[in-house]
Coordinates of C-alpha atoms and ligand atoms in Angstrom, one line a residue:
M508 CA -0.1 -0.8 -0.6
G509 CA 1.4 3.2 -1.3
A510 CA 1.8 6.1 1.2
M511 CA 0.1 8.1 -0.6
E512 CA -3.1 6.0 -0.3
L513 CA -2.8 5.7 3.1
Q514 CA -2.8 9.1 4.1
W515 CA -5.9 9.2 2.3
I516 CA -7.7 6.2 3.8
Q517 CA -6.5 8.0 7.3
Q518 CA -8.0 11.2 6.0
E519 CA -11.1 9.3 5.3
E520 CA -11.5 7.7 8.4
M521 CA -11.0 11.2 10.2
R522 CA -14.3 12.9 7.8
A523 CA -16.1 9.9 9.0
K524 CA -15.7 10.3 12.9
L525 CA -16.2 14.2 12.4
K526 CA -19.4 13.3 10.8
W527 CA -20.2 11.4 13.6
L528 CA -19.0 13.7 15.8
M529 CA -21.0 16.8 14.1
F530 CA -24.9 14.1 14.6
L531 CA -23.6 12.8 18.2
R532 CA -23.6 16.8 19.1
V533 CA -27.2 17.4 17.3
V534 CA -28.7 14.4 18.6
I535 CA -27.3 15.2 22.5
V536 CA -28.5 19.0 22.2
T537 CA -31.3 18.4 21.1
V538 CA -32.7 15.8 22.6
L539 CA -30.9 16.7 26.1
L540 CA -31.3 20.1 26.0
G541 CA -35.1 20.4 24.5
A542 CA -36.1 17.6 26.9
S543 CA -35.2 19.9 30.3
I544 CA -37.4 22.6 27.9
V545 CA -39.8 20.6 28.7
L546 CA -39.2 19.0 31.6
Q547 CA -38.0 23.1 33.3
V548 CA -35.4 21.0 34.2
G549 CA -31.4 23.2 35.1
Y550 CA -32.3 26.8 34.4
G551 CA -34.3 27.4 37.0
H552 CA -32.0 29.0 39.4
I553 CA -31.3 31.3 37.5
G554 CA -35.1 31.8 36.2
K555 CA -34.3 32.4 32.4
T556 CA -36.5 31.3 30.3
T557 CA -36.7 28.7 27.8
T558 CA -35.2 31.3 24.8
S559 CA -31.6 30.7 26.8
F560 CA -31.8 27.2 25.4
S561 CA -33.2 28.0 22.7
Y562 CA -30.7 30.7 21.2
L563 CA -28.3 27.1 22.2
I564 CA -30.2 24.9 19.9
A565 CA -30.2 27.4 17.5
S566 CA -26.8 28.5 17.5
T567 CA -25.8 24.4 17.7
Y568 CA -28.0 24.1 14.4
C569 CA -26.2 27.3 12.4
L570 CA -22.3 25.6 13.5
T571 CA -23.3 22.1 12.2
I572 CA -24.3 23.6 9.0
V573 CA -21.7 25.3 8.9
Y574 CA -18.8 22.2 9.9
S575 CA -20.6 20.1 7.3
L576 CA -19.8 23.1 4.4
L577 CA -16.1 22.8 5.4
L578 CA -16.3 19.1 6.4
N579 CA -15.7 18.4 2.4
R580 CA -12.6 21.5 2.0
L581 CA -10.3 21.8 4.3
K582 CA -7.5 19.3 4.2
S583 CA -6.3 19.3 7.9
L584 CA -9.3 17.7 9.6
T585 CA -7.1 17.1 13.0
L586 CA -6.9 20.7 13.4
F587 CA -11.2 20.8 12.3
A588 CA -11.7 18.4 14.8
Y589 CA -9.1 20.6 17.4
V590 CA -11.2 23.2 16.5
Q591 CA -15.0 21.3 17.1
I592 CA -14.0 20.4 20.7
F593 CA -12.6 24.1 21.2
F594 CA -16.0 25.4 20.7
D595 CA -18.0 22.7 22.3
L596 CA -15.7 23.6 25.3
I597 CA -16.6 27.5 25.4
F598 CA -20.2 25.7 24.4
E599 CA -20.6 23.4 27.1
T600 CA -18.9 26.0 29.8
L601 CA -21.7 29.1 28.5
L602 CA -24.5 26.6 29.0
V603 CA -22.3 25.8 32.8
Y604 CA -22.5 29.3 33.8
L605 CA -25.9 30.1 32.6
T606 CA -27.2 26.7 34.4
G607 CA -25.4 27.3 37.9
G608 CA -21.5 27.1 37.3
I609 CA -20.9 24.5 39.9
E610 CA -24.4 23.3 40.9
S611 CA -24.8 22.8 37.1
P612 CA -26.4 19.5 36.2
F613 CA -24.7 19.9 32.9
S614 CA -21.0 19.6 34.1
P615 CA -21.1 15.1 33.1
F616 CA -21.3 17.3 29.3
Y617 CA -17.9 18.0 29.7
M618 CA -16.7 14.3 30.0
I619 CA -19.0 13.5 26.5
T620 CA -17.0 16.3 25.0
S621 CA -13.2 14.6 27.0
I622 CA -14.7 10.5 25.1
A623 CA -15.9 11.7 21.7
A624 CA -12.0 13.6 21.8
S625 CA -10.4 10.4 22.5
V626 CA -12.3 8.8 20.1
I627 CA -11.5 11.3 17.7
L628 CA -8.2 12.3 18.1
G629 CA -6.9 9.9 20.6
W630 CA -5.2 8.9 24.3
K631 CA -3.2 12.1 23.5
G632 CA -6.5 14.7 22.0
G633 CA -8.6 13.6 25.2
S634 CA -6.2 14.3 28.2
L635 CA -5.7 17.8 26.3
T636 CA -9.8 18.2 26.1
A637 CA -10.4 17.1 29.6
S638 CA -7.3 19.5 30.8
M639 CA -8.5 22.4 28.9
A640 CA -12.3 21.5 30.4
S641 CA -11.2 21.5 34.2
I642 CA -9.0 24.6 33.1
L643 CA -12.5 26.2 32.3
F644 CA -14.7 24.3 34.3
G645 CA -11.8 25.7 37.4
L646 CA -12.3 29.1 35.6
L647 CA -15.6 29.2 36.1
V648 CA -16.5 28.2 39.2
D649 CA -13.2 30.5 40.6
L650 CA -14.5 33.2 38.7
Q651 CA -18.0 32.8 40.4
Y652 CA -16.6 32.4 43.9
F653 CA -14.5 35.7 44.2
G654 CA -17.3 37.7 42.2
F655 CA -15.7 38.2 39.2
L656 CA -19.2 36.7 37.3
P657 CA -22.5 36.6 39.3
E658 CA -23.1 34.0 40.5
T659 CA -26.0 31.6 38.8
G660 CA -26.5 28.9 41.0
A661 CA -28.1 28.9 45.0
S662 CA -24.5 29.0 46.1
T663 CA -25.9 26.2 48.9
Y664 CA -22.2 25.3 48.9
S665 CA -20.2 26.0 51.2
N666 CA -16.6 26.8 50.3
R667 CA -15.3 23.1 51.0
E668 CA -18.3 21.4 49.1
T669 CA -17.3 24.6 46.1
L670 CA -13.8 23.3 46.5
Y671 CA -14.4 19.1 46.5
F672 CA -17.3 19.6 44.0
L673 CA -14.8 20.8 41.8
F674 CA -12.1 18.6 42.4
L675 CA -14.8 15.7 41.7
N676 CA -15.8 16.9 38.4
V677 CA -11.4 18.2 37.1
V678 CA -10.5 13.7 38.6
G679 CA -13.7 12.6 36.6
F680 CA -12.8 14.7 33.2
L681 CA -9.4 13.1 33.5
T682 CA -10.5 9.8 34.4
V683 CA -12.7 9.2 31.8
A684 CA -10.2 11.1 29.5
Y685 CA -7.5 8.4 30.2
L686 CA -10.0 5.2 29.3
S687 CA -11.9 6.2 26.7
G688 CA -8.6 7.2 25.1
G689 CA -6.6 4.0 26.4
L690 CA -9.7 2.1 25.6
A691 CA -9.8 4.3 21.4
E692 CA -6.2 3.6 21.4
K693 CA -7.1 -0.1 22.3
L694 CA -9.1 -0.4 19.2
S695 CA -7.8 1.6 17.0
L696 CA -4.7 -0.5 16.9
T697 CA -7.1 -3.9 17.1
R698 CA -8.2 -2.5 13.8
E699 CA -5.2 -1.6 12.4
R700 CA -3.8 -5.1 12.7
L701 CA -6.6 -7.1 11.6
K702 CA -6.7 -5.0 8.6
E703 CA -2.9 -6.1 8.4
K704 CA -3.8 -9.9 8.6
A705 CA -7.0 -9.3 6.1
A706 CA -4.3 -8.1 3.3
G707 CA -1.8 -10.5 4.5
L708 CA -4.5 -13.5 3.9
A709 CA -6.1 -11.4 1.0
E710 CA -2.0 -11.8 -0.8
L711 CA -1.4 -15.7 0.5
K712 CA -4.5 -16.5 -1.3
A713 CA -3.1 -14.4 -3.9
F714 CA 0.3 -16.4 -4.0
H715 CA -1.3 -20.0 -3.7
E716 CA -4.0 -19.0 -6.6
H717 CA -1.2 -18.1 -8.2
V718 CA 0.7 -21.6 -7.4
V719 CA -2.5 -23.7 -8.1
Q720 CA -2.4 -21.5 -11.6
S721 CA 0.6 -21.5 -12.6
M722 CA 2.3 -25.4 -12.0
S723 CA 2.6 -27.3 -15.2
T724 CA 1.0 -30.3 -12.9
G725 CA -2.9 -30.4 -13.7
L726 CA -4.4 -30.6 -10.9
M727 CA -8.3 -31.1 -10.3
T728 CA -10.1 -31.2 -6.9
T729 CA -13.1 -33.6 -6.5
G730 CA -15.9 -33.7 -4.2
L731 CA -17.2 -37.0 -2.8
S732 CA -19.8 -38.1 -5.1
G733 CA -16.6 -37.7 -7.4
G734 CA -17.8 -34.0 -9.3
I735 CA -14.7 -31.5 -10.5
T736 CA -15.0 -28.9 -7.6
S737 CA -12.3 -26.8 -9.6
F738 CA -9.4 -27.8 -11.9
N739 CA -6.0 -25.4 -12.3
R740 CA -5.1 -24.0 -16.0
A741 CA -2.4 -27.2 -16.8
A742 CA -5.7 -29.0 -16.4
E743 CA -7.1 -27.9 -18.8
E744 CA -4.7 -27.3 -21.0
I745 CA -3.9 -30.8 -21.1
I746 CA -7.5 -32.5 -21.2
G747 CA -9.3 -29.1 -23.5
Y748 CA -12.1 -28.4 -21.5
R749 CA -12.4 -25.1 -19.8
Y750 CA -13.2 -25.1 -16.1
G751 CA -16.9 -23.8 -16.9
E752 CA -17.7 -26.6 -19.3
V753 CA -16.5 -29.4 -16.5
R754 CA -17.7 -27.9 -13.4
E755 CA -19.9 -30.7 -11.3
R756 CA -19.6 -33.0 -14.3
P757 CA -18.7 -35.7 -12.6
W758 CA -14.4 -37.2 -13.1
W759 CA -14.9 -40.4 -14.4
E760 CA -16.6 -38.6 -17.6
I761 CA -14.3 -36.5 -18.5
F762 CA -11.1 -38.5 -18.1
G763 CA -13.0 -42.0 -20.0
S764 CA -12.5 -43.7 -16.9
P765 CA -16.3 -45.0 -15.9
D766 CA -14.7 -48.3 -14.3
L767 CA -12.9 -45.9 -11.3
K768 CA -16.5 -44.3 -10.3
E769 CA -16.0 -46.0 -6.9
L770 CA -12.6 -44.3 -6.5
I771 CA -13.9 -42.3 -3.8
S772 CA -17.2 -42.4 -2.4
A773 CA -18.5 -41.0 0.2
E774 CA -19.1 -44.7 1.8
K775 CA -16.0 -45.8 0.8
P776 CA -12.8 -42.7 1.9
L777 CA -9.9 -43.3 -0.2
M778 CA -7.4 -44.3 2.3
E779 CA -4.0 -43.6 1.0
P780 CA -2.8 -42.5 -2.9
F781 CA -3.4 -44.0 -5.7
R782 CA -2.0 -44.0 -8.9
F783 CA -2.8 -45.0 -12.3
D784 CA -2.1 -44.9 -15.6
R785 CA -5.2 -43.8 -17.7
E786 CA -5.8 -43.8 -21.6
C787 CA -8.9 -41.2 -22.7
R788 CA -9.2 -38.6 -25.5
R789 CA -8.9 -34.7 -25.8
K790 CA -12.2 -32.7 -26.0
D791 CA -11.1 -32.4 -29.1
G792 CA -10.6 -36.6 -29.7
G793 CA -7.1 -36.5 -30.0
P794 CA -5.8 -39.1 -28.3
L795 CA -4.5 -38.8 -24.5
V796 CA -2.1 -41.2 -22.1
L797 CA -2.5 -40.2 -18.2
G798 CA -0.5 -40.3 -15.7
M799 CA -2.5 -39.8 -12.8
T800 CA -2.4 -39.3 -8.8
V801 CA -5.0 -39.2 -6.8
S802 CA -5.2 -38.7 -3.0
P803 CA -8.0 -37.4 -0.5
L804 CA -8.8 -34.4 0.7
K805 CA -9.7 -33.8 4.2
N806 CA -11.0 -30.3 6.0
E807 CA -10.0 -29.2 9.0
E808 CA -11.6 -31.6 11.3
G809 CA -9.2 -34.9 9.6
Q810 CA -12.8 -35.5 7.1
Q811 CA -12.4 -36.5 4.1
I812 CA -14.4 -34.6 1.1
G813 CA -13.6 -35.3 -2.1
G814 CA -10.4 -36.0 -3.6
V815 CA -6.7 -34.1 -4.8
W816 CA -6.0 -35.2 -8.3
I817 CA -2.3 -34.6 -9.8
F818 CA -1.7 -35.2 -13.5
Q819 CA 0.5 -35.0 -16.2
D820 CA 0.7 -35.8 -20.6
L821 CA 2.7 -39.3 -20.7
T822 CA 1.5 -39.1 -24.3
R823 CA 5.0 -37.7 -26.1
I824 CA 7.0 -40.0 -23.6
R825 CA 4.1 -43.7 -24.4
K826 CA 5.4 -42.4 -27.9
M827 CA 8.7 -41.8 -27.1
E828 CA 8.9 -45.2 -25.5
M829 CA 7.0 -47.3 -28.4
E830 CA 9.9 -45.3 -30.7
I831 CA 12.8 -46.5 -28.6
E832 CA 11.4 -50.6 -28.3
H833 CA 10.6 -50.4 -32.1
K834 CA 13.9 -49.1 -33.1
K835 CA 15.3 -51.7 -30.5
R836 CA 13.6 -54.4 -32.1
L837 CA 14.7 -53.4 -35.7
A838 CA 18.1 -53.7 -34.5
T839 CA 17.7 -56.5 -33.3
I840 CA 16.7 -58.2 -36.3
G841 CA 19.5 -56.5 -37.7
E842 CA 22.1 -57.9 -35.7
M843 CA 20.1 -61.4 -36.3
A844 CA 20.4 -60.5 -40.2
A845 CA 24.0 -58.9 -39.9
G846 CA 25.2 -62.9 -38.3
M847 CA 22.9 -64.8 -41.1
A848 CA 25.0 -63.3 -43.6
H849 CA 28.4 -62.5 -41.9
E850 CA 27.6 -67.0 -42.1
I851 CA 26.6 -67.4 -45.1
R852 CA 29.7 -65.3 -46.9
N853 CA 32.0 -68.7 -45.8
P854 CA 30.2 -70.7 -47.5
L855 CA 29.1 -68.6 -50.8
A856 CA 33.3 -68.7 -50.5
S857 CA 34.1 -72.3 -51.0
L858 CA 31.0 -71.9 -53.4
S859 CA 32.0 -70.0 -55.9
G860 CA 35.7 -71.6 -55.5
S861 CA 34.8 -75.6 -56.4
M862 CA 33.0 -73.9 -59.0
Q863 CA 35.5 -72.5 -60.6
V864 CA 37.6 -75.8 -60.4
L865 CA 34.5 -77.4 -61.8
S866 CA 34.4 -75.3 -64.4
R867 CA 37.9 -76.8 -65.9
D868 CA 37.0 -79.8 -65.5
P869 CA 37.4 -81.2 -69.8
R870 CA 34.1 -83.2 -69.1
L871 CA 32.6 -80.6 -69.3
D872 CA 34.0 -79.1 -72.2
D873 CA 29.5 -79.0 -74.0
E874 CA 29.1 -74.8 -75.1
E875 CA 25.6 -75.0 -72.6
S876 CA 27.1 -76.4 -70.0
H877 CA 29.7 -73.4 -70.1
R878 CA 26.8 -71.0 -70.1
L879 CA 25.2 -72.4 -66.8
M880 CA 28.7 -72.7 -64.8
E881 CA 29.4 -68.7 -65.8
I882 CA 25.6 -68.0 -65.0
A883 CA 26.4 -69.5 -61.3
L884 CA 29.7 -68.3 -60.6
Q885 CA 28.7 -65.1 -61.7
E886 CA 25.0 -65.1 -59.4
T887 CA 27.5 -65.6 -56.5
E888 CA 29.9 -62.9 -57.4
R889 CA 26.6 -61.1 -56.9
L890 CA 25.4 -62.5 -54.1
N891 CA 28.3 -61.9 -52.5
S892 CA 29.2 -58.2 -53.5
I893 CA 25.3 -57.2 -51.3
I894 CA 26.7 -59.4 -48.4
T895 CA 29.6 -56.9 -48.9
A896 CA 27.5 -54.0 -49.6
F897 CA 25.1 -55.5 -46.0
L898 CA 27.4 -55.7 -43.9
L899 CA 29.1 -52.3 -44.9
Y900 CA 25.7 -50.9 -43.6
A901 CA 25.0 -52.7 -41.0
R902 CA 27.7 -53.4 -39.0
P903 CA 30.7 -51.0 -40.0
S904 CA 33.7 -50.7 -39.1
P905 CA 35.0 -48.0 -36.6
L906 CA 35.7 -44.7 -37.5
N907 CA 39.7 -44.4 -38.7
K908 CA 39.8 -40.6 -38.3
K909 CA 42.6 -38.5 -40.1
R910 CA 42.7 -35.3 -41.7
W911 CA 42.4 -36.0 -45.7
D912 CA 42.1 -33.6 -48.7
I913 CA 38.4 -34.9 -49.8
N914 CA 39.8 -32.9 -53.3
Q915 CA 42.6 -35.2 -53.8
L916 CA 39.4 -38.1 -52.3
V917 CA 36.8 -37.2 -54.8
R918 CA 40.3 -37.3 -57.8
D919 CA 40.3 -41.0 -57.0
T920 CA 37.5 -42.2 -56.6
L921 CA 36.9 -40.4 -60.1
S922 CA 39.6 -42.2 -61.5
L923 CA 38.4 -45.3 -60.2
L924 CA 35.7 -45.0 -61.9
R925 CA 36.8 -44.1 -65.4
K926 CA 39.0 -47.7 -65.3
G927 CA 35.8 -49.5 -64.0
K928 CA 33.1 -51.3 -66.1
E929 CA 29.9 -49.0 -64.8
Y930 CA 31.9 -46.1 -67.2
Q931 CA 30.5 -45.9 -70.5
D932 CA 32.8 -42.5 -72.9
N933 CA 29.6 -41.4 -73.8
I934 CA 29.4 -39.5 -69.3
D935 CA 31.1 -36.8 -69.5
I936 CA 32.8 -36.4 -66.0
Q937 CA 33.5 -32.5 -64.6
L938 CA 34.9 -31.1 -61.7
N939 CA 35.0 -28.6 -60.0
L940 CA 37.3 -28.0 -57.0
A941 CA 37.9 -25.5 -54.8
S942 CA 41.2 -24.0 -54.9
G943 CA 43.7 -26.0 -53.1
E944 CA 43.6 -28.4 -50.6
L945 CA 40.5 -28.4 -49.0
E946 CA 41.4 -30.9 -45.8
A947 CA 38.5 -32.8 -42.6
V948 CA 39.2 -35.3 -40.5
V949 CA 37.4 -38.4 -42.0
D950 CA 37.4 -42.0 -42.2
A951 CA 39.3 -41.7 -45.8
D952 CA 37.9 -45.5 -46.7
Q953 CA 34.5 -44.4 -45.9
I954 CA 34.6 -41.5 -47.5
R955 CA 35.7 -42.6 -51.0
Q956 CA 32.8 -45.2 -51.0
V957 CA 30.5 -42.6 -50.4
F958 CA 31.5 -40.8 -53.5
W959 CA 31.8 -44.1 -55.4
N960 CA 28.2 -44.9 -54.1
L961 CA 27.1 -41.6 -55.4
S962 CA 29.0 -41.5 -58.7
I963 CA 28.5 -44.7 -59.9
N964 CA 24.5 -44.5 -59.4
A965 CA 25.0 -41.4 -61.7
C966 CA 26.2 -42.7 -64.4
Q967 CA 23.3 -46.4 -64.1
A968 CA 20.8 -43.2 -64.5
M969 CA 22.1 -41.7 -67.8
P970 CA 22.0 -44.9 -69.8
Q971 CA 22.0 -42.5 -72.6
G972 CA 24.7 -41.5 -71.5
G973 CA 25.2 -37.5 -69.9
R974 CA 27.3 -35.4 -67.6
L975 CA 28.3 -36.1 -64.0
L976 CA 29.1 -33.1 -62.5
V977 CA 31.8 -32.8 -58.8
I978 CA 32.0 -29.3 -56.7
T979 CA 33.3 -29.4 -53.7
R980 CA 34.2 -25.7 -51.6
P981 CA 34.1 -24.6 -47.9
V982 CA 30.9 -23.3 -46.0
T983 CA 30.3 -22.2 -42.8
M984 CA 26.9 -22.0 -41.0
R985 CA 25.4 -22.9 -38.4
S986 CA 24.5 -26.9 -37.3
D987 CA 21.3 -25.4 -35.5
K988 CA 20.2 -22.4 -34.4
K989 CA 21.9 -22.0 -30.7
S990 CA 25.8 -23.2 -31.7
P991 CA 28.9 -20.9 -33.6
E992 CA 29.3 -20.9 -37.0
T993 CA 32.0 -23.6 -37.7
A994 CA 33.6 -24.7 -41.1
W995 CA 32.1 -27.6 -43.1
I996 CA 32.7 -28.7 -46.4
E997 CA 30.3 -29.3 -49.4
V998 CA 30.6 -32.0 -52.0
T999 CA 28.0 -31.7 -54.9
F1000 CA 27.3 -34.7 -57.1
S1001 CA 24.4 -33.8 -60.2
D1002 CA 23.7 -35.8 -63.4
N1003 CA 21.5 -34.6 -65.9
G1004 CA 20.0 -38.4 -66.5
Q1005 CA 16.6 -39.6 -65.3
G1006 CA 16.3 -38.4 -62.2
I1007 CA 13.5 -39.6 -58.7
Q1008 CA 10.3 -40.3 -58.6
K1009 CA 7.9 -37.9 -56.3
E1010 CA 7.2 -40.3 -54.4
H1011 CA 10.3 -42.5 -54.3
M1012 CA 12.4 -39.3 -52.9
D1013 CA 11.6 -40.6 -49.0
K1014 CA 12.1 -43.9 -49.5
I1015 CA 15.8 -43.9 -51.2
F1016 CA 17.9 -44.4 -48.1
Y1017 CA 16.0 -46.8 -47.1
P1018 CA 18.1 -50.0 -47.3
F1019 CA 17.2 -52.4 -49.9
F1020 CA 14.9 -50.3 -51.8
T1021 CA 15.6 -50.1 -55.5
T1022 CA 14.1 -49.3 -58.9
K1023 CA 17.1 -51.4 -60.2
D1024 CA 16.5 -54.9 -61.7
R1025 CA 19.7 -55.8 -60.7
G1026 CA 20.4 -53.2 -57.5
S1027 CA 20.9 -54.2 -53.9
G1028 CA 19.0 -51.5 -52.9
L1029 CA 22.1 -50.6 -50.3
G1030 CA 24.5 -47.9 -52.1
L1031 CA 22.3 -45.1 -50.9
S1032 CA 21.3 -46.7 -46.7
I1033 CA 25.5 -47.1 -46.7
V1034 CA 26.1 -43.3 -47.8
H1035 CA 23.5 -42.3 -45.5
R1036 CA 25.2 -44.2 -42.2
V1037 CA 28.3 -43.0 -43.1
I1038 CA 27.8 -39.2 -43.6
E1039 CA 25.5 -39.3 -40.1
T1040 CA 28.5 -41.1 -38.2
H1041 CA 30.6 -38.2 -39.5
Q1042 CA 28.4 -35.9 -38.1
G1043 CA 27.7 -34.0 -41.9
R1044 CA 24.7 -34.1 -44.1
V1045 CA 22.4 -35.3 -46.8
H1046 CA 19.9 -34.1 -48.8
V1047 CA 18.5 -34.3 -52.6
E1048 CA 17.2 -32.6 -55.7
S1049 CA 15.8 -33.9 -57.7
Q1050 CA 13.4 -33.2 -61.1
P1051 CA 12.3 -36.9 -63.0
G1052 CA 13.8 -36.6 -66.4
E1053 CA 15.8 -33.3 -66.0
G1054 CA 18.5 -35.0 -63.1
T1055 CA 19.1 -35.3 -59.6
R1056 CA 22.0 -33.1 -57.4
F1057 CA 23.0 -35.1 -54.3
F1058 CA 24.6 -33.0 -51.3
L1059 CA 26.9 -33.9 -48.9
L1060 CA 28.3 -31.5 -45.8
L1061 CA 31.0 -32.7 -44.3
P1062 CA 31.8 -30.7 -40.8
V1063 CA 35.9 -30.3 -41.3
G1064 CA 36.5 -31.9 -37.5
E1065 CA 38.7 -30.9 -35.2
M1066 CA 41.4 -29.0 -37.1
T1067 CA 42.9 -28.2 -34.1
T1068 CA 44.5 -31.2 -33.6
P1069 CA 48.2 -32.4 -35.0
V1070 CA 46.9 -34.5 -37.7
R1071 CA 49.1 -35.5 -40.9
L1072 CA 47.6 -34.9 -43.8
E1073 CA 47.8 -38.1 -45.1
K1074 CA 48.2 -38.5 -48.6
S1075 CA 45.8 -40.1 -50.8
R1076 CA 46.8 -44.3 -52.0
S1077 CA 46.8 -43.8 -55.8
H1078 CA 44.3 -46.2 -56.7
Ligands
ADP667 P1 20.7 -49.5 -56.0 O1 21.5 -48.1 -56.7 O2 20.9 -50.6 -55.3 O3 19.2 -49.0 -56.6 P2 20.8 -47.5 -53.7 O4 20.4 -47.3 -52.4 O5 22.2 -46.9 -54.4 O6 20.7 -48.6 -54.2 O7 19.9 -46.4 -54.5 C1 18.5 -46.5 -54.1 C2 17.5 -45.9 -55.4 O8 17.5 -44.0 -54.9 C3 17.4 -46.5 -56.7 O9 17.5 -47.8 -57.4 C4 17.8 -45.0 -57.9 O10 16.0 -45.2 -57.6 C5 17.5 -44.0 -56.6 N1 18.2 -43.7 -57.1 C6 19.5 -43.4 -56.6 N2 20.8 -42.7 -57.2 C7 20.0 -42.1 -58.5 C8 20.5 -40.9 -59.5 N3 21.5 -40.1 -59.6 N4 19.9 -40.5 -60.6 C9 18.1 -41.5 -60.6 N5 17.8 -42.1 -59.3 C10 18.9 -42.3 -58.6

């Protein structure tokens, strides 16, 4: 609460108290003086007529009107309160004077004013008023006693009695002021404390609400009949319903769990927290897996009045778990397949060796036997190359990384290609290599295999001839938005062959996917696997009928480590 605000509140309180004082004054004056006029009490001694009292009543009314006009205009209300009380004292002294001085029945008015001052101005104001009242009363009595003012009473009191009554009154004023001041002060202190407590409570309530609403876990409470009684923001987000839509509805309807209807009920209280997983639907029909825990909700007396539920959305975690499980299964199958391929290889080697020996047998010298033997040998050869490629994919040898010149690895591969049987003269191989040496830390054999697979694919895509263009260039980029820029090498293989059909684009990196009669479908899966283990990237663009372009990105790697630049083997 700001200082300005506090001041404003105090001002308003003071204004209310002054209104109350003004009202009380009018009531007391009207009732008591009015009654004394009617009953002819108090002014009989001086023989004055009702007019004096009527004047007093009238002047009180006038003053009240003036006070009311000033009340909303004045800034210093404390001073205004003192002024009013001062005038009240003067007025009372006048009244007491008119009604017999020491014998006046109206001297207790001083006490009423002292009490009012205590309530409005506190202990200090009360004491000050009581002292002032004592002085005024004492002065009046003394002045009359010593003859400076005419006697207004019947003067039935002796000197001692006069002194005693004066003393009695003064003690009375002061005691009343002291007691009521203390009480008023205590009252205002209690009120202050209460206000502070209320503010503290409101803050605490706001804090609790804030905590509950900010939690990322769904929080819900239900009554004993199962009706939902609260629902935090996370709960709304998880299940998709607003609180207004689920209020008082049975929880099992929203969470698709009619079988657990009896979990909490008035007859069967929940003894301890209960945890369970549940598959249900969001409001929009989307699948949802929730991990839910319900605990008994108790009131201050320890009676169970419902349940507190916390729940978390496990949908993504469950999906990930399933994916991991799937991958694990695939890996096991892959292991088995690799094991089998390995086992096939040995008998295959002896099979092809035996057939080669057999083919030289003079008894098989006819044309037909020779042709069949040739086919058998070719097929064992093909089988062997498929198994080799599969093992390369399924059981890659550990990376043997060294610093290599990528340009040199490209040149090596292409010169080997030119000598191979896949290469026809109608294919024009063009190189556009970055100047100088383009170093990166890689496994040369595996990278050569990648280049080889891509070049062979390009040649096979251009049976009528065409152009294979290989470009290398250094690039700097971030591997993701947050990481700093690092150096990479980009190698592009582009051909103007038949291109890849749109529907095949997302399958070409799958093992055994092939569109070729005698293809193994393992070339690109090996490319993918090798580039992935080098923490690089592969990207393909293709236009059916126009050509294909493969982009490889290889991180330059830790060039700070002193690695010797390897000289490439010549093939
Ligand atoms: P394979 O060459 O044994 O078929 P790959 O894994 O190397 O196996 O290639 C998978 C498929 O991707 C090929 O069958 C072919 O359809 C397509 N493909 C790969 N490279 C090219 C290319 N340069 N041009 C057109 N199609 C290609």
